[in-house]
PDB file of C-alpha atoms and ligand atoms in Angstrom:
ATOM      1  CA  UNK A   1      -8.873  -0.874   1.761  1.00 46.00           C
ATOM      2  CA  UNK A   2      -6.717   2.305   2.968  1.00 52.00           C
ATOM      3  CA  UNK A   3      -4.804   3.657   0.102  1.00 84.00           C
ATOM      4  CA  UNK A   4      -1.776   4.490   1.942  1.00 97.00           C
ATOM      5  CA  UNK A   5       0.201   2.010   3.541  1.00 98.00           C
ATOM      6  CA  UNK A   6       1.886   2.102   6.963  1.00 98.00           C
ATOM      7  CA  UNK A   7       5.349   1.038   7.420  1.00 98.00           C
ATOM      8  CA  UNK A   8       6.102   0.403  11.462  1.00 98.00           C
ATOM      9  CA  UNK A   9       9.425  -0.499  12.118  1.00 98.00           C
ATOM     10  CA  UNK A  10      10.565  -2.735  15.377  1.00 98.00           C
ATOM     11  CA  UNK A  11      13.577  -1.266  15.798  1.00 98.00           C
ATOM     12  CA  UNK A  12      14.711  -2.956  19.115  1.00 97.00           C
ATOM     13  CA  UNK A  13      12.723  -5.423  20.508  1.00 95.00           C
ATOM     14  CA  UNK A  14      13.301  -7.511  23.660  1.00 93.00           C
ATOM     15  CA  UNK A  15      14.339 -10.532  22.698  1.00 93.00           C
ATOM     16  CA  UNK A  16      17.045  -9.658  19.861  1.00 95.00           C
ATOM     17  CA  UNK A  17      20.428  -9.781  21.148  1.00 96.00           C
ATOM     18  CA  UNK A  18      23.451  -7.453  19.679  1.00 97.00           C
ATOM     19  CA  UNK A  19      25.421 -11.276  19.192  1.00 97.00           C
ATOM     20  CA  UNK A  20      22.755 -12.411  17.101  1.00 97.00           C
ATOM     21  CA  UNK A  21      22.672  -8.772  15.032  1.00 97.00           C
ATOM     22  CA  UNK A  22      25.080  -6.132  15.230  1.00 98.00           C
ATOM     23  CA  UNK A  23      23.787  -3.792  14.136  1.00 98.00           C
ATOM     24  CA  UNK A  24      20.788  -4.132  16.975  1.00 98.00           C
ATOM     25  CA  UNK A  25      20.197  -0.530  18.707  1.00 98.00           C
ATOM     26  CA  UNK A  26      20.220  -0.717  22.170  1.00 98.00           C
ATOM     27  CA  UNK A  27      20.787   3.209  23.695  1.00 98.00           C
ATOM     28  CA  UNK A  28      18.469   5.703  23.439  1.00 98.00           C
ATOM     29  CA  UNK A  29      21.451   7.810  21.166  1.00 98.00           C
ATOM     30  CA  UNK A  30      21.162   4.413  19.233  1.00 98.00           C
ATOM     31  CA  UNK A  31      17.801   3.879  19.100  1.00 98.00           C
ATOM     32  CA  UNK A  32      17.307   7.917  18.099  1.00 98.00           C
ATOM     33  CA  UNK A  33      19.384   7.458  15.428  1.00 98.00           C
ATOM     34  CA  UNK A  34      18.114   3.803  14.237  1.00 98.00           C
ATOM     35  CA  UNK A  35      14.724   5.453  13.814  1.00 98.00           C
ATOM     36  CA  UNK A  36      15.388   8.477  12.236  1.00 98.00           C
ATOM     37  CA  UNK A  37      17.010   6.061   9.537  1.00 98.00           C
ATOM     38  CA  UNK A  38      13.976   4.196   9.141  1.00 98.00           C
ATOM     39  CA  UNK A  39      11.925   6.949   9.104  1.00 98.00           C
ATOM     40  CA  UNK A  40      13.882   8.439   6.277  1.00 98.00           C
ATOM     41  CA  UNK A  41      13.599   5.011   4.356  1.00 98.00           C
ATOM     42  CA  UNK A  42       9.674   5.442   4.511  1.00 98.00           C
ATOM     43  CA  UNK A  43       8.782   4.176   8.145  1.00 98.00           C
ATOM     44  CA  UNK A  44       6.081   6.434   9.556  1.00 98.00           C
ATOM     45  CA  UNK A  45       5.733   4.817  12.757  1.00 98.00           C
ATOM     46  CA  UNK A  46       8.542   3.428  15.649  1.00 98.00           C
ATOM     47  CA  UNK A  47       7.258   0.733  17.897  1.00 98.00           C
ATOM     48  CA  UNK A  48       9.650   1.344  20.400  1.00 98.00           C
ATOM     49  CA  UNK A  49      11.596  -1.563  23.364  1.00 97.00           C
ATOM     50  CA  UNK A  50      14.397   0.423  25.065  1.00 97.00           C
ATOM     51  CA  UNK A  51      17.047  -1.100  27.226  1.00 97.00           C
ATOM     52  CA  UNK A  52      19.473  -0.465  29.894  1.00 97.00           C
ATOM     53  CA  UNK A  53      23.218   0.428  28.490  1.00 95.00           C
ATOM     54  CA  UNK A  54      24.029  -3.545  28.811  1.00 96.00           C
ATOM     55  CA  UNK A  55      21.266  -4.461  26.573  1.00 96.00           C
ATOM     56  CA  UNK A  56      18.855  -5.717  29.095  1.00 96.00           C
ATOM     57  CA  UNK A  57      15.172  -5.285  28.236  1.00 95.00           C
ATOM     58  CA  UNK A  58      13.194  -2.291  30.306  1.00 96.00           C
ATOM     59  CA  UNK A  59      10.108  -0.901  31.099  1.00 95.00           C
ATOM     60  CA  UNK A  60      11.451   1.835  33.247  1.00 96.00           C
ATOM     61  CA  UNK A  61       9.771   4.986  32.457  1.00 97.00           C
ATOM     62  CA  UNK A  62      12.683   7.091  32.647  1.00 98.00           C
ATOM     63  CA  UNK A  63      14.611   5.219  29.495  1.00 98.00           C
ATOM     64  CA  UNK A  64      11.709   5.144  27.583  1.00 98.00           C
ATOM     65  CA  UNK A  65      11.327   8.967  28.310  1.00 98.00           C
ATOM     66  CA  UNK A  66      14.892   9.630  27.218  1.00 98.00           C
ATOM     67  CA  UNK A  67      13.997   8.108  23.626  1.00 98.00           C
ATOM     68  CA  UNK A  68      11.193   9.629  22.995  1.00 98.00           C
ATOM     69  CA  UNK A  69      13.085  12.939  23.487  1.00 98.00           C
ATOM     70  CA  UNK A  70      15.926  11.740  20.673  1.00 98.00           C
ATOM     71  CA  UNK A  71      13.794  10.125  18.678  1.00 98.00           C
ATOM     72  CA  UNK A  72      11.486  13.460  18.656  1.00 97.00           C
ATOM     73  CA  UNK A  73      14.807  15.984  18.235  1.00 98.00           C
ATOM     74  CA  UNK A  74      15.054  14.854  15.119  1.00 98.00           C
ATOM     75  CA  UNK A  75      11.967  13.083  12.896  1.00 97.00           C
ATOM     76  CA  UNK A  76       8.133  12.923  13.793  1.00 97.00           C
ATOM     77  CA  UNK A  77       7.567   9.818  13.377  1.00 98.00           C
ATOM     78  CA  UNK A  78       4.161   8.434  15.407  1.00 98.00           C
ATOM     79  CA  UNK A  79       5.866   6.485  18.860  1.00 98.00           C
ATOM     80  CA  UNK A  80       4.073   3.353  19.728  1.00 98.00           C
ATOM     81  CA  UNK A  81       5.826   2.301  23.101  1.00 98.00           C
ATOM     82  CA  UNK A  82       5.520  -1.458  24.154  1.00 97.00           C
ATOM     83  CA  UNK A  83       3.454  -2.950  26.700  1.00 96.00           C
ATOM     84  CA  UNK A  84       4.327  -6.242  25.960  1.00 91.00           C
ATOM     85  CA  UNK A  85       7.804  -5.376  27.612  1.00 84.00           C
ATOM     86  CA  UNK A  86       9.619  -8.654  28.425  1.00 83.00           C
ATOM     87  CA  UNK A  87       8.406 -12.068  29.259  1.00 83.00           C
ATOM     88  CA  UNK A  88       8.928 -12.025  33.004  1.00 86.00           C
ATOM     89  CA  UNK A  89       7.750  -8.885  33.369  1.00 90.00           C
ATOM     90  CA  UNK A  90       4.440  -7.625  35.567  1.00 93.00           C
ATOM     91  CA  UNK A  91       1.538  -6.009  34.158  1.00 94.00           C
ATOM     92  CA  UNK A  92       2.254  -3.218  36.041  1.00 94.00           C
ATOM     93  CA  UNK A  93       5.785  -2.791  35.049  1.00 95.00           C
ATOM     94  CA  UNK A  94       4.965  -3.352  31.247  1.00 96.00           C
ATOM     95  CA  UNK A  95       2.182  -0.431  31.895  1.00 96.00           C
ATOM     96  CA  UNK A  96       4.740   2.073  32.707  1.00 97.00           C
ATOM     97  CA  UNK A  97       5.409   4.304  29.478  1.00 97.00           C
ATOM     98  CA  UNK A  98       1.596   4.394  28.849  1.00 97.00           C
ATOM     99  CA  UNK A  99       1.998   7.399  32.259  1.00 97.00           C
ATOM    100  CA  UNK A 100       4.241   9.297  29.114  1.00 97.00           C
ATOM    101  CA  UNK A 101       1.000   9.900  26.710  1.00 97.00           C
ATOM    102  CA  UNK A 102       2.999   8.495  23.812  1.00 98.00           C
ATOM    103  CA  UNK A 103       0.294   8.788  20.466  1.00 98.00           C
ATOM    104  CA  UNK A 104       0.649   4.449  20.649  1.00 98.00           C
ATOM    105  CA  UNK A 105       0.900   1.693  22.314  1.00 98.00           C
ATOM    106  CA  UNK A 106       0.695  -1.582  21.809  1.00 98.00           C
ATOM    107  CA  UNK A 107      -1.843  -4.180  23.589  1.00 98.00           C
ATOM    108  CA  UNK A 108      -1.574  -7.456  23.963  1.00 97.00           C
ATOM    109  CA  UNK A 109      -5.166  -9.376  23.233  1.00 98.00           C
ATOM    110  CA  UNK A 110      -4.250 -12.532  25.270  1.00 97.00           C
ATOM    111  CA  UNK A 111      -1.979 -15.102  26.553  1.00 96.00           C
ATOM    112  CA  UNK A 112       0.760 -16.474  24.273  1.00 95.00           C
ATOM    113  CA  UNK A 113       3.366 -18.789  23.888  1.00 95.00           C
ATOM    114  CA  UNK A 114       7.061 -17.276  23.194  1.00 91.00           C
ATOM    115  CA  UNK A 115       9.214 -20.350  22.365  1.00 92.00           C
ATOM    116  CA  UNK A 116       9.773 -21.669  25.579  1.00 93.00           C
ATOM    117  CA  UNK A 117       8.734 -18.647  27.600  1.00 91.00           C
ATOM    118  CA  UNK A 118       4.911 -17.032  27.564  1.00 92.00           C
ATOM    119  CA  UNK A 119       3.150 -13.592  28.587  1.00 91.00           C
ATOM    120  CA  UNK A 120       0.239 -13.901  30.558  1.00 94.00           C
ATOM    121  CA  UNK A 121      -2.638 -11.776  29.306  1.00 96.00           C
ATOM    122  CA  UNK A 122      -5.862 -12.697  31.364  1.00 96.00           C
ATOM    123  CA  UNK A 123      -9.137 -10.128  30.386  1.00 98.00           C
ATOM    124  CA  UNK A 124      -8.705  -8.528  33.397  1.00 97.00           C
ATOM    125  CA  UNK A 125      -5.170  -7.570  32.329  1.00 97.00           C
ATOM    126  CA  UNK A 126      -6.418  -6.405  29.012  1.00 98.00           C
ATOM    127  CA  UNK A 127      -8.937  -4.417  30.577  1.00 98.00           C
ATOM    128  CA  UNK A 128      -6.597  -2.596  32.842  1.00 97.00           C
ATOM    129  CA  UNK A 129      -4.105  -1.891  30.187  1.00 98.00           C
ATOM    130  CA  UNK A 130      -7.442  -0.569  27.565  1.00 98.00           C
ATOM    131  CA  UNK A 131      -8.329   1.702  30.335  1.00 98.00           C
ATOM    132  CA  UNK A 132      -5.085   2.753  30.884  1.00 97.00           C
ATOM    133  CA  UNK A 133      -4.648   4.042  27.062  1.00 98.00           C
ATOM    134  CA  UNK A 134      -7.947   5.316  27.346  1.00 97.00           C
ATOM    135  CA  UNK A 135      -7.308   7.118  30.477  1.00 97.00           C
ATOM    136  CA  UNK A 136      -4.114   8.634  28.694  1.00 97.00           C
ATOM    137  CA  UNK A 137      -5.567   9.223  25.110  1.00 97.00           C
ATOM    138  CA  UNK A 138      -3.161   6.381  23.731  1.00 98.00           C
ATOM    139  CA  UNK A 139      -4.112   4.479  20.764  1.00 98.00           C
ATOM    140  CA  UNK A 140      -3.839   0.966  21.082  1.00 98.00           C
ATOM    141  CA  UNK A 141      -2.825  -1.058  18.641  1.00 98.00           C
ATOM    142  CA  UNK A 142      -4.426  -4.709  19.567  1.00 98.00           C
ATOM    143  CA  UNK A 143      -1.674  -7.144  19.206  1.00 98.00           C
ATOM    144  CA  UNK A 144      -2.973 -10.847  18.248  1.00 98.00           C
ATOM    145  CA  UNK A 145      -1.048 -13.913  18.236  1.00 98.00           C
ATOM    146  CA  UNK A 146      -3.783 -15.996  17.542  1.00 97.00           C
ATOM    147  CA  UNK A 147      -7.356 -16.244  16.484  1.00 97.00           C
ATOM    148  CA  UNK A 148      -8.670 -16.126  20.083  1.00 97.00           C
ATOM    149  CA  UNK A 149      -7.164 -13.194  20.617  1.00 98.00           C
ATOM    150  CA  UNK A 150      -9.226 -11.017  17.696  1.00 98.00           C
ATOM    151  CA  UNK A 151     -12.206 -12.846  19.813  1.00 98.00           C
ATOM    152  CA  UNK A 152     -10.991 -11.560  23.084  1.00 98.00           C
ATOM    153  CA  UNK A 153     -10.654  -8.345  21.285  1.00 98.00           C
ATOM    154  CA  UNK A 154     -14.002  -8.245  20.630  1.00 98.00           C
ATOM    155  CA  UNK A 155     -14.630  -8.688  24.600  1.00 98.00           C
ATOM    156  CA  UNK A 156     -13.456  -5.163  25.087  1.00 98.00           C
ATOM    157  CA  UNK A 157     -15.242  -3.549  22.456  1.00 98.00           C
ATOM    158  CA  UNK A 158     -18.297  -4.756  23.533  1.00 98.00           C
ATOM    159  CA  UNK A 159     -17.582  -3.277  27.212  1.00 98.00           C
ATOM    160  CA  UNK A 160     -16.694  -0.068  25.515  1.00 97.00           C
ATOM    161  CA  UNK A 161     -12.883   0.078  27.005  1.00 98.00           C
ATOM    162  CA  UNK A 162     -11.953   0.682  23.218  1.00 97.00           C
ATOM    163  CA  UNK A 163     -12.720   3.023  20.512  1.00 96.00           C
ATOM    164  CA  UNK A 164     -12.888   3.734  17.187  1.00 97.00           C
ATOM    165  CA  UNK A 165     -10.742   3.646  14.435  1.00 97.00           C
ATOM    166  CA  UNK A 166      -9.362   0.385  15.559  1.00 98.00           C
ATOM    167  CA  UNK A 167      -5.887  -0.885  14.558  1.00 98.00           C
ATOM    168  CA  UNK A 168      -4.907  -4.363  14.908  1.00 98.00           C
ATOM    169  CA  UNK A 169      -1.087  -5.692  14.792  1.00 98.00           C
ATOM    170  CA  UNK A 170      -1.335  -9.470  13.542  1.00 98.00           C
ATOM    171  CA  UNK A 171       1.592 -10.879  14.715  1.00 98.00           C
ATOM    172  CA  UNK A 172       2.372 -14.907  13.380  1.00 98.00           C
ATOM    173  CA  UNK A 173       4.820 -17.154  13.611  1.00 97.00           C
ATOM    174  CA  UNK A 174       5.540 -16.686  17.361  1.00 96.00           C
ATOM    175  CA  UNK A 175       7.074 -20.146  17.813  1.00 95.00           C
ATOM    176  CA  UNK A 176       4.489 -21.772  20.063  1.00 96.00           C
ATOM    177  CA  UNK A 177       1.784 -19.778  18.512  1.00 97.00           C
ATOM    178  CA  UNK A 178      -0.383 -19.278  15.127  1.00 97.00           C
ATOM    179  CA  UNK A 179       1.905 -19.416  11.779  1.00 97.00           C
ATOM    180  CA  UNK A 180       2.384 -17.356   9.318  1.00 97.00           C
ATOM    181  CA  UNK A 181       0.364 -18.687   6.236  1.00 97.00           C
ATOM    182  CA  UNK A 182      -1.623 -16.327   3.896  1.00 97.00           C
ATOM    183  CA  UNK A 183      -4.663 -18.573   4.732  1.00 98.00           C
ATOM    184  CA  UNK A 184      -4.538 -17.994   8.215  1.00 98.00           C
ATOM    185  CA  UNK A 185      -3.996 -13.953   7.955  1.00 98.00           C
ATOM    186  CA  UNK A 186      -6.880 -13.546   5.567  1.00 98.00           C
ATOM    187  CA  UNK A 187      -9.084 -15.328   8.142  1.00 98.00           C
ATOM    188  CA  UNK A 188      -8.055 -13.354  10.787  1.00 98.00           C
ATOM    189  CA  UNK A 189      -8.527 -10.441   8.504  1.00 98.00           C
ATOM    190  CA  UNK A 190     -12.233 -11.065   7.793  1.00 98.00           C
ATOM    191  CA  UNK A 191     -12.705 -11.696  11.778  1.00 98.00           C
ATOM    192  CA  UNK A 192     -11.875  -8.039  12.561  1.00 98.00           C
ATOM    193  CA  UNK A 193     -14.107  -5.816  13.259  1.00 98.00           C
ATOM    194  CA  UNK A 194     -15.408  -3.785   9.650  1.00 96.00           C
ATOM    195  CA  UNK A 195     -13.539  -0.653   9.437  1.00 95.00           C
ATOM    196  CA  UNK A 196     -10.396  -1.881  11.486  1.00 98.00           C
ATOM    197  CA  UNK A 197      -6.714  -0.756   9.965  1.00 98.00           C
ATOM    198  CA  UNK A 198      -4.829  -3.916  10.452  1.00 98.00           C
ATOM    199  CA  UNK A 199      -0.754  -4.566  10.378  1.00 98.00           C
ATOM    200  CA  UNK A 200       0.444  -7.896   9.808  1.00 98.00           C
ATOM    201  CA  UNK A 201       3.243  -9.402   9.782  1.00 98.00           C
ATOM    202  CA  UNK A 202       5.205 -12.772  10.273  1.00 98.00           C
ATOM    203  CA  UNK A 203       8.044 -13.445  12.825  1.00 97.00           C
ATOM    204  CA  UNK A 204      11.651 -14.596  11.468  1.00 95.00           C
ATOM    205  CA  UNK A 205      13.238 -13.617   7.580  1.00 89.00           C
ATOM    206  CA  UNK A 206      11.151 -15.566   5.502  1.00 93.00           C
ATOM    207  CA  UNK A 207       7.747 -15.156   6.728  1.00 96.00           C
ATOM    208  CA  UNK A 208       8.374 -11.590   7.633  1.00 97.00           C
ATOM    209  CA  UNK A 209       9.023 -11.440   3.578  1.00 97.00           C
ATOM    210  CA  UNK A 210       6.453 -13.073   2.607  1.00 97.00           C
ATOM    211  CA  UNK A 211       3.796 -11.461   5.108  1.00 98.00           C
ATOM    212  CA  UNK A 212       4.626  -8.006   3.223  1.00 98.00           C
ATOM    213  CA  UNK A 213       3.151  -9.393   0.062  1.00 97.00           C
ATOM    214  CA  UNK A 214       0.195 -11.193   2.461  1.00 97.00           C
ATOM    215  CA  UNK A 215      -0.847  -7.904   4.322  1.00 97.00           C
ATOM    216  CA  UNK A 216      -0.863  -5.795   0.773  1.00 97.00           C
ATOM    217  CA  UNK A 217      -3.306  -7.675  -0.739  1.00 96.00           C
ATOM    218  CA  UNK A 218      -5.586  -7.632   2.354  1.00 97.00           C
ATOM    219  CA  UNK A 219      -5.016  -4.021   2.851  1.00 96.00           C
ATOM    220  CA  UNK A 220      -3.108  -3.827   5.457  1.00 97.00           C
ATOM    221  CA  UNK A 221      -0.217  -2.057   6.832  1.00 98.00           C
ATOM    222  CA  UNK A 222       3.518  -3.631   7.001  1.00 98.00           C
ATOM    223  CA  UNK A 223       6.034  -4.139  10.047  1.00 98.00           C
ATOM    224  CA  UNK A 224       9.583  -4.721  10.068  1.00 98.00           C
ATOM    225  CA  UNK A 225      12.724  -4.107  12.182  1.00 98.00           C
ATOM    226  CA  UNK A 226      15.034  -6.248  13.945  1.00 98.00           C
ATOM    227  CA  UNK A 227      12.680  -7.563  16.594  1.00 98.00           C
ATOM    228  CA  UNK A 228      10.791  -9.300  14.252  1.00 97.00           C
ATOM    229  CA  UNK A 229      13.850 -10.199  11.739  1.00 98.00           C
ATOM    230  CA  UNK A 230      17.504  -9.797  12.187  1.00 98.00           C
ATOM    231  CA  UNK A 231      18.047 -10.920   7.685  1.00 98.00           C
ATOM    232  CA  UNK A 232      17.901  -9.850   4.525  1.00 97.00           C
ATOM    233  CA  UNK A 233      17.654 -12.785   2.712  1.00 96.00           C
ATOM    234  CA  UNK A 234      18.560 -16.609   3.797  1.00 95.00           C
ATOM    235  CA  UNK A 235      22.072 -16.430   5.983  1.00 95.00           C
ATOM    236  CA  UNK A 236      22.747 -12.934   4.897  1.00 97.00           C
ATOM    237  CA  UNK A 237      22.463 -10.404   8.230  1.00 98.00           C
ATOM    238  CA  UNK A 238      20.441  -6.882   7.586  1.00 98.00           C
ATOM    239  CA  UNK A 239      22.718  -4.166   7.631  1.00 98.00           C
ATOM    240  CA  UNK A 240      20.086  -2.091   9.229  1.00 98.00           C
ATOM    241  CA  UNK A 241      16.844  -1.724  10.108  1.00 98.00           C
ATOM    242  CA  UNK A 242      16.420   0.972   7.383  1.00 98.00           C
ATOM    243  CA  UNK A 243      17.769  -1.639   5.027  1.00 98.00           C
ATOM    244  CA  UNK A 244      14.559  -3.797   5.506  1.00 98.00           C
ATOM    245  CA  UNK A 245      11.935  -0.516   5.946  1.00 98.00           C
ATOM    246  CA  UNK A 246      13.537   0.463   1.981  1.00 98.00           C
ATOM    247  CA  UNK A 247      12.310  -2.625   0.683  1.00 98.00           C
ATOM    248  CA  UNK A 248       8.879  -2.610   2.726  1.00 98.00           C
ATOM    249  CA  UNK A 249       8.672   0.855   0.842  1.00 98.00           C
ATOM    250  CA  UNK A 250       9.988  -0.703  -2.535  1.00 98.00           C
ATOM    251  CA  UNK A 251       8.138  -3.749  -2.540  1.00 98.00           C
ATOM    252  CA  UNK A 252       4.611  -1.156  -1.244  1.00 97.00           C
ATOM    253  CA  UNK A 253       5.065   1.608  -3.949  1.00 96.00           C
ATOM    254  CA  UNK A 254       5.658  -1.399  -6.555  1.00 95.00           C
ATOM    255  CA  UNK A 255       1.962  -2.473  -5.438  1.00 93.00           C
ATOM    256  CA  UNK A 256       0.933   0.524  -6.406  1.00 93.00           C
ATOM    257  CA  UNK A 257       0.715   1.736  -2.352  1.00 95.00           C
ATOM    258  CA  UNK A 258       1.935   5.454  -1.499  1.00 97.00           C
ATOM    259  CA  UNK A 259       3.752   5.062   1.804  1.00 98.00           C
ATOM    260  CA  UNK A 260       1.576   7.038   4.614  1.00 98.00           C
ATOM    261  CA  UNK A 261       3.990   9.639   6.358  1.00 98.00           C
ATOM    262  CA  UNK A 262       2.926  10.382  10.114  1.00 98.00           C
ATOM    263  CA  UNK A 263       0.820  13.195   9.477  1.00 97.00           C
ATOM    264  CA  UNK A 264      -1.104  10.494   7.700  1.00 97.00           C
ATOM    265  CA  UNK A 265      -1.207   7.841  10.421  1.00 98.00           C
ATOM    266  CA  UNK A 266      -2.345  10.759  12.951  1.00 98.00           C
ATOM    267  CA  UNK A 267      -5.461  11.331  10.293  1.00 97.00           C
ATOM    268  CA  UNK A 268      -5.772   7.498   9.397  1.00 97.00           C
ATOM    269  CA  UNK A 269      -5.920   6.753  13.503  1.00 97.00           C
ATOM    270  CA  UNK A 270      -7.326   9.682  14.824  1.00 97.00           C
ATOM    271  CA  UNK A 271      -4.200   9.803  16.905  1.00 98.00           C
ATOM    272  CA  UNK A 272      -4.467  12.593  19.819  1.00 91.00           C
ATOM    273  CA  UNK A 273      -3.341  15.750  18.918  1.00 74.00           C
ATOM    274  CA  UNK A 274       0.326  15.560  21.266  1.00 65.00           C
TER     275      UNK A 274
HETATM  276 ZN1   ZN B   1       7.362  -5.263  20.564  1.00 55.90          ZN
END
C-alpha cells in the first residue's frame, strides 16, 4: 500500500456538456485556471480533454499544446493528456498529444461500451498506442473498464511494450460496462500485476463517492472532476471541480492518507524527468 495518495482530477472530459454543468471548463484560459484550482485543493495530477471554443471535443495537437502551456504558467501539476479522445474518433487522431511528451497519458486496455456509443480498442491498437508512450517516454496509465481489460493488460507486459512502475486507472460504471461495486474493484485489484499503483474510481455522483472510500482501503489513488461527475451530492450541481478534489483530500487525510503533491507522483511513477 503507497502511503500517499494521488488525487487526479478530470477536469473536462468529452462527454460533459456546459448545459448539463456550468461550471464545465472548456478553453484552454478555462481549463488553466480550472486546474490550478484543483491543484490548490490537493489534486497533484490533471488528466486533461481540451476542446474547440464551442465546446466540441479535440484531439488536435495544437489545443492540447496551448493548455499545457497555461496549465504549466502557473502550477506543476503532473499532465496526463487523453488518448481515449472522443468516441468517433481514430486511433490516430486520439494518438496526437502523445507527439507533445506530456509526463502521462492515458491508455485504453480494450474495447468498451459508452452508453449507446463504444471505443474500439483491438491489441493491435493498444500496442501502437504502448509503443507510442514508450517511444516518447510517456507514462501510461492503463485505463480498464472491465476485467478483460487488466487481462489484455497483461498481453502487453508480457511483449515488453510496457514498463515498470505500472499505474492502472479502474474506471466502473461506464453504462454498458463493469459497475461500480466494492466487490468488483477489489477483484480487479488483486488481478493487477504485484507492485502496480492503481486509481479507481466510479462513473456518475454516487458511485464516484462511494469509490473514494473503495480505492482507500485497497490502496489506491482517487479521481474526480467533472468528466466523471458533474454533483455534489443527490440533485445538488458541484460548484467546481476544486469543490469535489477538497473533499477527495478531506475524506483522504481523514483516512489517515497524506495527499501526494507532484513531486511525489514523479518519484511514485518514475515519471521522465520533463
Ligand atoms: Zn478522459
Amino acid at each position: 500500500m503507497s502511503d500517499k495518495v494521488i488525487i487526479t482530477c478530470a477536469i473536462t472530459g468529452a462527454e460533459t456538456t456546459r448545459d448539463m454543468q456550468p461550471a464545465l471548463p472548456i478553453t484552454p484560459e478555462e481549463i488553466a485556471q480550472g486546474a490550478f484550482e484543483a491543484y490548490e485543493a490537493g489534486a497533484s495530477v490533471l488528466h486533461l480533454h481540451v476542446r474547440y471554443d464551442d465546446g466540441t471535443p479535440t484531439q488536435d495537437v495544437a489545443v492540447f499544446k496551448k493548455a499545457i502551456e497555461l496549465v504549466r504558467a502557473k502550477c506543476d501539476m503532473v499532465i496526463e493528456c487523453t488518448t481515449g479522445g472522443a468516441a468517433w474518433m481514430t486511433p490516430e487522431e486520439r494518438l496526437q498529444p502523445v507527439t507533445l511528451n506530456p509526463e502521462m497519458a492515458s491508455l485504453d486496455c480494450g474495447t468498451v461500451n459508452f452508453g449507446d456509443e463504444y471505443i474500439v480498442n483491438t491489441l493491435p491498437i493498444m500496442r501502437q498506442f504502448a509503443q507510442a508512450m514508450r517511444d516518447h517516454g510517456v507514462r501510461p496509465t492503463l485505463e480498464c473498464f472491465d476485467l478483460g481489460h487488466v487481462y489484455a493488460s497483461h498481453i502487453l507486459i508480457k511483449e515488453g511494450l510496457l514498463e515498470e512502475p505500472f499505474h492502472y486507472g479502474l474506471v466502473l460504471n461506464v453504462p454498458g460496462a463493469a459497475k461500480y461495486e466494492v466487490d468488483v474493484l477489489e477483484f480487479m485489484v488483486r488481478k493487477l500485476p504485484k507492485g502496480a499503483h492503481f486509481t479507481a474510481f466510479g462513473i456518475g455522483g454516487k458511485a464516484n463517492v462511494d469509490s473514494i472510500y473503495g480505492t482507500l482501503a485497497l490502496g489506491g489513488h482517487i479521481r474526480v472532476g467533472f468528466e466523471d461527475n458533474i454533483y455534489y451530492s443527490k440533485g445538488r450541481l458541484a460548484k467546481s471541480n476544486a469543490e469535489l478534489v477538497e473533499r477527495a483530500a478531506r475524506i483522504a487525510q481523514d483516512c489517515g492518507r497524506e495527499l501526494a503533491r507532484p513531486d511525489d507522483v514523479r518519484a511514485m511513477l518514475k515519471l521522465r524527468k520533463a
